[in-house]
């Protein structure tokens, strides 16, 4: 197993390098870089993308400027543009910028945001509590509900309980998370009906003055609606995966043998079937958490005004804040690859019979 882990760790380097090369190359062809963003704001346009359409009756010179290649550079000295390029490093060729960036990343220097005057690491740490809250609680609740429900559906396969719960799961899966989030706001956050939950934020303004119990209660009070909205569609996959895993195991020879020995149905299901059926479900926990943690909360964070990593990534992409974009991409890409290795270790922990080295051989 040690040799397998070592090979996987060594593969992290070229894989992560490939991710960074592809994304850095794509960014070179995307219009509206950070220089254009700054110039557009200085000209009072607000957003650089408004300049690409030109506007009604605009000439090419009015749109693109006579002395600069940048949109929004009208009337600004060329020396000022050159100083901006030098400050952000755009006076150097793309290859040199990429090599410099990767060299800095090897020393854990992820640079500073172009527009926030804060290091990328500090920015990620600042936004982390919201994303951890959403990812961790959503994943835990999904597992705590889906596993018992999936087992029950497997035991009652084909019954009325299995039929109507499947219908409910399909409906929940079909409802977009953002639409359900808006519905929760309208119903329970003072939209048109009840003012039961707060509208935004992770904690109240007076959180520091609350007691320990008050802080815990306030935290869950704020996080309740976002967690429900984020979790509602996660039940389907996990529940059906648990059900199908149980059904596959129940049909195997060792289950019939255990029943023939006179073991109780409870002992057969939870003493023999459960461990094997839960292998793929439990081992997939790290990957599920990372999936929710990284990609599932952008819209939810925006709707509930939660300042997390999803919203940070979206805002950085819109503003072309390259240090934040590439810094977070490197960090999360590395974490995702490491989690893949942890998932394999989880398989071995749950079922020691699995040997990845023999499979590779």
Short mmCIF file of C-alpha atoms in Angstrom, two decimals:
data_model
loop_
_atom_site.label_atom_id
_atom_site.label_comp_id
_atom_site.label_asym_id
_atom_site.label_seq_id
_atom_site.Cartn_x
_atom_site.Cartn_y
_atom_site.Cartn_z
CA UNK A 1 0.00 0.00 0.00
CA UNK A 2 2.92 2.32 0.71
CA UNK A 3 4.18 2.06 -2.88
CA UNK A 4 0.70 2.83 -4.20
CA UNK A 5 0.37 5.93 -2.02
CA UNK A 6 3.83 7.11 -3.10
CA UNK A 7 2.90 6.73 -6.78
CA UNK A 8 -0.33 8.63 -6.23
CA UNK A 9 1.51 11.42 -4.44
CA UNK A 10 4.04 11.68 -7.26
CA UNK A 11 1.19 11.89 -9.79
CA UNK A 12 -0.18 14.92 -7.92
CA UNK A 13 2.68 17.07 -9.27
CA UNK A 14 2.13 16.62 -13.04
CA UNK A 15 -1.65 16.60 -12.61
CA UNK A 16 -1.65 19.88 -10.71
CA UNK A 17 0.82 21.37 -13.17
CA UNK A 18 -1.44 20.38 -16.05
CA UNK A 19 -4.45 21.99 -14.37
CA UNK A 20 -2.55 25.24 -13.90
CA UNK A 21 -1.17 25.27 -17.46
CA UNK A 22 -4.59 24.71 -19.04
CA UNK A 23 -6.30 27.41 -16.96
CA UNK A 24 -3.46 29.92 -17.32
CA UNK A 25 -3.49 29.42 -21.10
CA UNK A 26 -7.26 29.86 -21.33
CA UNK A 27 -7.11 33.08 -19.33
CA UNK A 28 -4.74 34.59 -21.90
CA UNK A 29 -7.56 34.50 -24.47
CA UNK A 30 -10.29 35.91 -22.21
CA UNK A 31 -10.99 39.63 -22.84
CA UNK A 32 -11.23 42.16 -20.05
CA UNK A 33 -8.19 41.66 -17.82
CA UNK A 34 -7.48 43.49 -14.53
CA UNK A 35 -5.93 46.50 -16.34
CA UNK A 36 -9.11 46.94 -18.37
CA UNK A 37 -11.17 46.64 -15.18
CA UNK A 38 -9.23 49.42 -13.49
CA UNK A 39 -9.37 51.69 -16.53
CA UNK A 40 -13.11 51.12 -16.96
CA UNK A 41 -13.72 52.06 -13.33
CA UNK A 42 -11.56 55.18 -13.65
CA UNK A 43 -13.58 56.25 -16.66
CA UNK A 44 -16.80 55.73 -14.70
CA UNK A 45 -18.00 52.84 -16.89
CA UNK A 46 -18.28 50.53 -13.92
CA UNK A 47 -17.66 47.36 -15.91
CA UNK A 48 -15.16 46.75 -18.66
CA UNK A 49 -17.57 44.57 -20.64
CA UNK A 50 -19.79 47.53 -21.42
CA UNK A 51 -17.02 48.87 -23.60
CA UNK A 52 -16.80 45.86 -25.87
CA UNK A 53 -20.25 46.57 -27.32
CA UNK A 54 -19.12 50.11 -28.05
CA UNK A 55 -22.48 51.78 -27.49
CA UNK A 56 -24.73 53.45 -29.98
CA UNK A 57 -22.84 55.66 -32.44
CA UNK A 58 -19.42 54.97 -30.87
CA UNK A 59 -16.43 54.99 -33.20
CA UNK A 60 -13.53 52.55 -32.97
CA UNK A 61 -11.27 55.29 -31.63
CA UNK A 62 -13.81 56.25 -28.96
CA UNK A 63 -14.25 52.64 -27.93
CA UNK A 64 -10.66 51.42 -27.94
CA UNK A 65 -8.67 54.63 -27.55
CA UNK A 66 -6.15 56.09 -29.95
CA UNK A 67 -2.94 55.45 -27.95
CA UNK A 68 -3.72 52.24 -26.11
CA UNK A 69 -4.95 48.72 -26.74
CA UNK A 70 -7.05 48.81 -23.58
CA UNK A 71 -10.75 49.49 -23.47
CA UNK A 72 -11.47 52.55 -21.36
CA UNK A 73 -7.99 54.07 -21.73
CA UNK A 74 -9.26 57.27 -23.39
CA UNK A 75 -7.45 60.38 -22.19
CA UNK A 76 -5.06 58.49 -19.88
CA UNK A 77 -1.29 58.89 -20.34
CA UNK A 78 0.51 55.98 -21.91
CA UNK A 79 3.07 56.08 -19.10
CA UNK A 80 0.30 55.47 -16.57
CA UNK A 81 -0.80 52.36 -18.46
CA UNK A 82 2.77 51.11 -18.59
CA UNK A 83 3.14 51.63 -14.83
CA UNK A 84 0.00 49.59 -14.23
CA UNK A 85 1.31 46.80 -16.45
CA UNK A 86 4.61 46.78 -14.60
CA UNK A 87 2.92 46.78 -11.19
CA UNK A 88 0.80 43.76 -12.12
CA UNK A 89 3.60 42.04 -14.03
CA UNK A 90 1.95 42.24 -17.45
CA UNK A 91 5.07 43.82 -18.96
CA UNK A 92 6.56 40.29 -19.04
CA UNK A 93 5.80 37.45 -21.49
CA UNK A 94 3.10 34.95 -20.41
CA UNK A 95 5.60 32.08 -20.04
CA UNK A 96 7.80 34.10 -17.70
CA UNK A 97 4.76 35.14 -15.65
CA UNK A 98 3.61 31.53 -15.37
CA UNK A 99 7.03 30.24 -14.28
CA UNK A 100 7.35 33.04 -11.74
CA UNK A 101 3.88 32.30 -10.38
CA UNK A 102 4.54 28.56 -10.03
CA UNK A 103 7.91 29.27 -8.39
CA UNK A 104 6.16 31.44 -5.82
CA UNK A 105 3.53 28.77 -5.23
CA UNK A 106 6.24 26.24 -4.36
CA UNK A 107 7.22 28.52 -1.45
CA UNK A 108 3.50 28.96 -0.53
CA UNK A 109 3.58 32.57 -1.70
CA UNK A 110 0.21 33.02 -3.42
CA UNK A 111 0.49 36.76 -3.85
CA UNK A 112 -1.93 39.53 -3.00
CA UNK A 113 -5.34 40.35 -4.43
CA UNK A 114 -5.28 43.08 -7.07
CA UNK A 115 -8.32 44.85 -5.68
CA UNK A 116 -8.57 43.98 -1.96
CA UNK A 117 -5.03 44.74 -0.64
CA UNK A 118 -4.94 41.42 1.22
CA UNK A 119 -2.96 38.25 0.63
CA UNK A 120 -4.72 35.35 -1.07
CA UNK A 121 -4.09 33.07 1.92
CA UNK A 122 -5.61 35.57 4.35
CA UNK A 123 -8.56 36.03 2.01
CA UNK A 124 -9.18 32.27 1.82
CA UNK A 125 -8.88 31.89 5.60
CA UNK A 126 -11.33 34.77 6.05
CA UNK A 127 -13.95 33.12 3.83
CA UNK A 128 -13.33 29.56 5.02
CA UNK A 129 -15.78 29.42 7.98
CA UNK A 130 -18.81 29.97 5.77
CA UNK A 131 -17.82 27.32 3.22
CA UNK A 132 -16.84 24.80 5.90
CA UNK A 133 -20.19 25.35 7.61
CA UNK A 134 -22.14 24.81 4.42
CA UNK A 135 -20.07 21.86 3.19
CA UNK A 136 -19.73 20.00 6.48
CA UNK A 137 -23.31 20.29 7.75
CA UNK A 138 -24.85 19.64 4.33
CA UNK A 139 -22.78 16.49 3.88
CA UNK A 140 -23.42 15.21 7.40
CA UNK A 141 -27.17 15.79 7.20
CA UNK A 142 -27.34 14.18 3.76
CA UNK A 143 -25.57 11.06 5.07
CA UNK A 144 -27.58 10.90 8.31
CA UNK A 145 -30.84 10.98 6.36
CA UNK A 146 -29.90 9.09 3.19
CA UNK A 147 -28.27 6.02 4.72
CA UNK A 148 -31.18 5.00 7.01
CA UNK A 149 -33.68 5.90 4.30
CA UNK A 150 -31.79 3.92 1.65
CA UNK A 151 -31.56 0.88 3.92
CA UNK A 152 -35.27 1.08 4.68
CA UNK A 153 -36.09 1.37 0.97
CA UNK A 154 -33.94 -1.70 0.21
CA UNK A 155 -35.68 -3.75 2.91
CA UNK A 156 -39.10 -2.57 1.69
CA UNK A 157 -38.21 -2.78 -2.00
CA UNK A 158 -41.32 -2.64 -4.16
CA UNK A 159 -43.62 -1.65 -1.31
CA UNK A 160 -45.78 1.47 -1.11
CA UNK A 161 -43.17 3.03 1.20
CA UNK A 162 -40.48 2.54 -1.44
CA UNK A 163 -42.73 4.00 -4.14
CA UNK A 164 -43.82 7.21 -2.43
CA UNK A 165 -40.38 7.94 -0.94
CA UNK A 166 -38.86 7.53 -4.41
CA UNK A 167 -41.39 10.03 -5.74
CA UNK A 168 -40.48 12.53 -3.02
CA UNK A 169 -36.76 12.07 -3.67
CA UNK A 170 -37.19 12.63 -7.41
CA UNK A 171 -39.21 15.80 -6.81
CA UNK A 172 -36.60 17.12 -4.35
CA UNK A 173 -33.82 16.34 -6.81
CA UNK A 174 -35.66 18.10 -9.63
CA UNK A 175 -36.08 21.35 -7.70
CA UNK A 176 -33.11 23.69 -8.34
CA UNK A 177 -31.33 24.63 -5.13
CA UNK A 178 -31.53 28.37 -5.80
CA UNK A 179 -35.29 28.17 -6.44
CA UNK A 180 -35.84 26.30 -3.20
CA UNK A 181 -33.63 28.86 -1.41
CA UNK A 182 -35.81 31.71 -2.68
CA UNK A 183 -38.92 29.81 -1.58
CA UNK A 184 -37.47 29.42 1.92
CA UNK A 185 -36.67 33.13 2.07
CA UNK A 186 -40.18 34.09 1.00
CA UNK A 187 -41.83 31.72 3.48
CA UNK A 188 -39.59 31.92 6.55
CA UNK A 189 -37.33 34.99 6.29
CA UNK A 190 -39.85 37.80 6.13
CA UNK A 191 -40.56 37.67 2.42
CA UNK A 192 -44.36 37.53 2.47
CA UNK A 193 -45.24 35.19 5.33
CA UNK A 194 -43.21 34.49 8.51
CA UNK A 195 -40.12 36.18 9.93
CA UNK A 196 -38.66 33.14 11.66
CA UNK A 197 -35.09 33.01 10.34
CA UNK A 198 -32.61 35.83 9.60
CA UNK A 199 -32.27 37.04 6.05
CA UNK A 200 -28.48 37.16 5.75
CA UNK A 201 -25.15 36.50 7.42
CA UNK A 202 -23.66 33.68 9.47
CA UNK A 203 -24.06 35.33 12.88
CA UNK A 204 -25.95 38.22 14.48
CA UNK A 205 -24.41 41.64 15.13
CA UNK A 206 -24.38 41.00 18.88
CA UNK A 207 -22.79 37.56 18.56
CA UNK A 208 -19.71 38.49 20.61
CA UNK A 209 -21.84 39.46 23.61
CA UNK A 210 -23.82 36.19 23.62
CA UNK A 211 -23.20 33.27 25.97
CA UNK A 212 -21.70 30.03 24.66
CA UNK A 213 -25.14 28.46 24.30
CA UNK A 214 -26.44 31.67 22.73
CA UNK A 215 -23.62 31.67 20.18
CA UNK A 216 -24.30 28.06 19.20
CA UNK A 217 -28.04 28.71 18.90
CA UNK A 218 -27.46 31.90 16.91
CA UNK A 219 -25.08 30.10 14.54
CA UNK A 220 -27.56 27.30 13.77
CA UNK A 221 -30.39 29.84 13.52
CA UNK A 222 -28.52 31.62 10.71
CA UNK A 223 -27.27 28.50 8.95
CA UNK A 224 -30.57 26.56 8.95
CA UNK A 225 -32.11 27.85 5.69
CA UNK A 226 -28.88 27.77 3.61
CA UNK A 227 -28.16 24.21 4.75
CA UNK A 228 -31.69 23.04 3.89
CA UNK A 229 -31.51 24.67 0.46
CA UNK A 230 -28.07 23.19 -0.24
CA UNK A 231 -28.93 19.69 1.01
CA UNK A 232 -32.37 19.18 -0.54
CA UNK A 233 -31.08 17.74 -3.82
CA UNK A 234 -28.24 15.73 -2.24
CA UNK A 235 -30.56 13.11 -0.77
CA UNK A 236 -31.43 11.49 -4.10
CA UNK A 237 -28.01 10.21 -5.16
CA UNK A 238 -26.95 9.01 -1.71
CA UNK A 239 -30.30 7.38 -0.92
CA UNK A 240 -30.51 5.47 -4.20
CA UNK A 241 -26.83 4.52 -3.95
CA UNK A 242 -27.39 3.10 -0.47
CA UNK A 243 -30.52 1.25 -1.56
CA UNK A 244 -28.88 -0.30 -4.62
CA UNK A 245 -25.77 -1.29 -2.64
CA UNK A 246 -27.95 -3.07 -0.07
CA UNK A 247 -30.01 -4.81 -2.74
CA UNK A 248 -26.85 -6.07 -4.45
CA UNK A 249 -25.47 -7.46 -1.19
CA UNK A 250 -28.75 -9.04 -0.07
CA UNK A 251 -28.81 -11.19 -3.22
CA UNK A 252 -25.33 -12.65 -2.60
CA UNK A 253 -24.59 -16.19 -1.45
CA UNK A 254 -23.17 -15.32 1.97
CA UNK A 255 -26.49 -13.67 2.96
CA UNK A 256 -28.44 -16.81 2.09
CA UNK A 257 -25.90 -18.87 4.03
CA UNK A 258 -26.25 -16.62 7.10
CA UNK A 259 -30.03 -16.94 6.96
CA UNK A 260 -29.76 -20.71 6.58
CA UNK A 261 -27.69 -20.82 9.79
CA UNK A 262 -30.65 -19.34 11.63
CA UNK A 263 -29.31 -15.82 12.18
CA UNK A 264 -31.95 -13.16 12.79
CA UNK A 265 -32.81 -10.80 9.95
CA UNK A 266 -31.45 -7.88 11.98
CA UNK A 267 -28.14 -9.69 12.50
CA UNK A 268 -27.92 -10.56 8.81
CA UNK A 269 -28.64 -7.03 7.62
CA UNK A 270 -26.60 -5.04 10.11
CA UNK A 271 -23.95 -7.59 11.05
CA UNK A 272 -23.06 -8.78 7.56
CA UNK A 273 -24.71 -6.77 4.79
CA UNK A 274 -24.22 -3.30 6.24
CA UNK A 275 -20.40 -3.30 6.19
CA UNK A 276 -20.13 -4.44 2.58
CA UNK A 277 -23.01 -2.29 1.31
CA UNK A 278 -21.67 0.84 2.99
CA UNK A 279 -18.21 0.51 1.47
CA UNK A 280 -18.79 2.78 -1.51
CA UNK A 281 -21.02 5.17 0.47
CA UNK A 282 -18.69 5.73 3.43
CA UNK A 283 -15.51 5.80 1.34
CA UNK A 284 -17.01 8.49 -0.85
CA UNK A 285 -17.57 10.87 2.08
CA UNK A 286 -14.39 12.96 1.52
CA UNK A 287 -15.16 13.43 -2.17
CA UNK A 288 -18.79 14.37 -1.46
CA UNK A 289 -17.72 16.91 1.14
CA UNK A 290 -15.15 18.48 -1.16
CA UNK A 291 -17.75 18.64 -3.95
CA UNK A 292 -20.20 20.54 -1.75
CA UNK A 293 -17.39 22.58 -0.21
CA UNK A 294 -16.05 23.83 -3.54
CA UNK A 295 -18.81 23.95 -6.07
CA UNK A 296 -22.22 23.71 -4.49
CA UNK A 297 -22.57 26.96 -2.62
CA UNK A 298 -21.99 29.87 -5.03
CA UNK A 299 -25.66 30.66 -5.65
CA UNK A 300 -26.69 29.78 -2.08
CA UNK A 301 -24.03 32.09 -0.65
CA UNK A 302 -25.21 34.89 -2.90
CA UNK A 303 -28.92 34.45 -2.08
CA UNK A 304 -28.32 34.36 1.68
CA UNK A 305 -25.57 37.03 1.61
CA UNK A 306 -22.95 34.63 2.98
CA UNK A 307 -19.37 35.67 2.28
CA UNK A 308 -17.75 32.31 1.48
CA UNK A 309 -15.31 30.77 -0.97
CA UNK A 310 -17.91 30.21 -3.67
CA UNK A 311 -18.82 33.88 -3.76
CA UNK A 312 -15.13 34.82 -3.55
CA UNK A 313 -14.32 32.73 -6.62
CA UNK A 314 -17.20 34.20 -8.61
CA UNK A 315 -16.28 37.79 -7.73
CA UNK A 316 -12.61 37.14 -8.51
CA UNK A 317 -13.53 35.73 -11.93
CA UNK A 318 -15.73 38.72 -12.75
CA UNK A 319 -13.11 41.24 -11.60
CA UNK A 320 -10.26 39.26 -13.26
CA UNK A 321 -8.43 39.13 -9.93
CA UNK A 322 -5.81 36.69 -11.21
CA UNK A 323 -3.88 36.12 -7.94
CA UNK A 324 -7.12 35.04 -6.25
CA UNK A 325 -8.24 32.94 -9.23
CA UNK A 326 -4.97 31.04 -9.66
CA UNK A 327 -4.10 30.93 -5.97
CA UNK A 328 -7.42 29.35 -5.00
CA UNK A 329 -7.30 27.07 -8.05
CA UNK A 330 -3.89 25.77 -6.95
CA UNK A 331 -4.94 25.31 -3.32
CA UNK A 332 -8.26 23.63 -4.11
CA UNK A 333 -6.78 21.56 -6.92
CA UNK A 334 -4.13 20.24 -4.53
CA UNK A 335 -6.76 19.55 -1.87
CA UNK A 336 -8.96 17.73 -4.37
CA UNK A 337 -6.10 15.47 -5.46
CA UNK A 338 -5.15 14.70 -1.86
CA UNK A 339 -8.79 13.92 -1.06
CA UNK A 340 -8.78 11.43 -3.93
CA UNK A 341 -5.93 9.58 -2.20
CA UNK A 342 -7.76 9.78 1.14
CA UNK A 343 -10.85 8.26 -0.51
CA UNK A 344 -8.77 5.27 -1.63
CA UNK A 345 -7.43 4.89 1.91
CA UNK A 346 -11.00 4.98 3.19
CA UNK A 347 -11.87 2.04 0.94
CA UNK A 348 -8.99 0.03 2.43
CA UNK A 349 -9.97 1.08 5.97
CA UNK A 350 -13.58 -0.02 5.48
CA UNK A 351 -12.63 -3.23 3.65
CA UNK A 352 -9.01 -4.43 4.16
CA UNK A 353 -9.52 -7.01 1.39
CA UNK A 354 -9.07 -4.26 -1.20
CA UNK A 355 -5.50 -4.07 -2.51
CA UNK A 356 -4.86 -1.27 -5.00
CA UNK A 357 -1.27 -2.41 -5.62
CA UNK A 358 -2.41 -5.79 -6.94
CA UNK A 359 -5.07 -4.12 -9.09
CA UNK A 360 -2.48 -1.84 -10.66
CA UNK A 361 -0.15 -4.78 -11.23
#
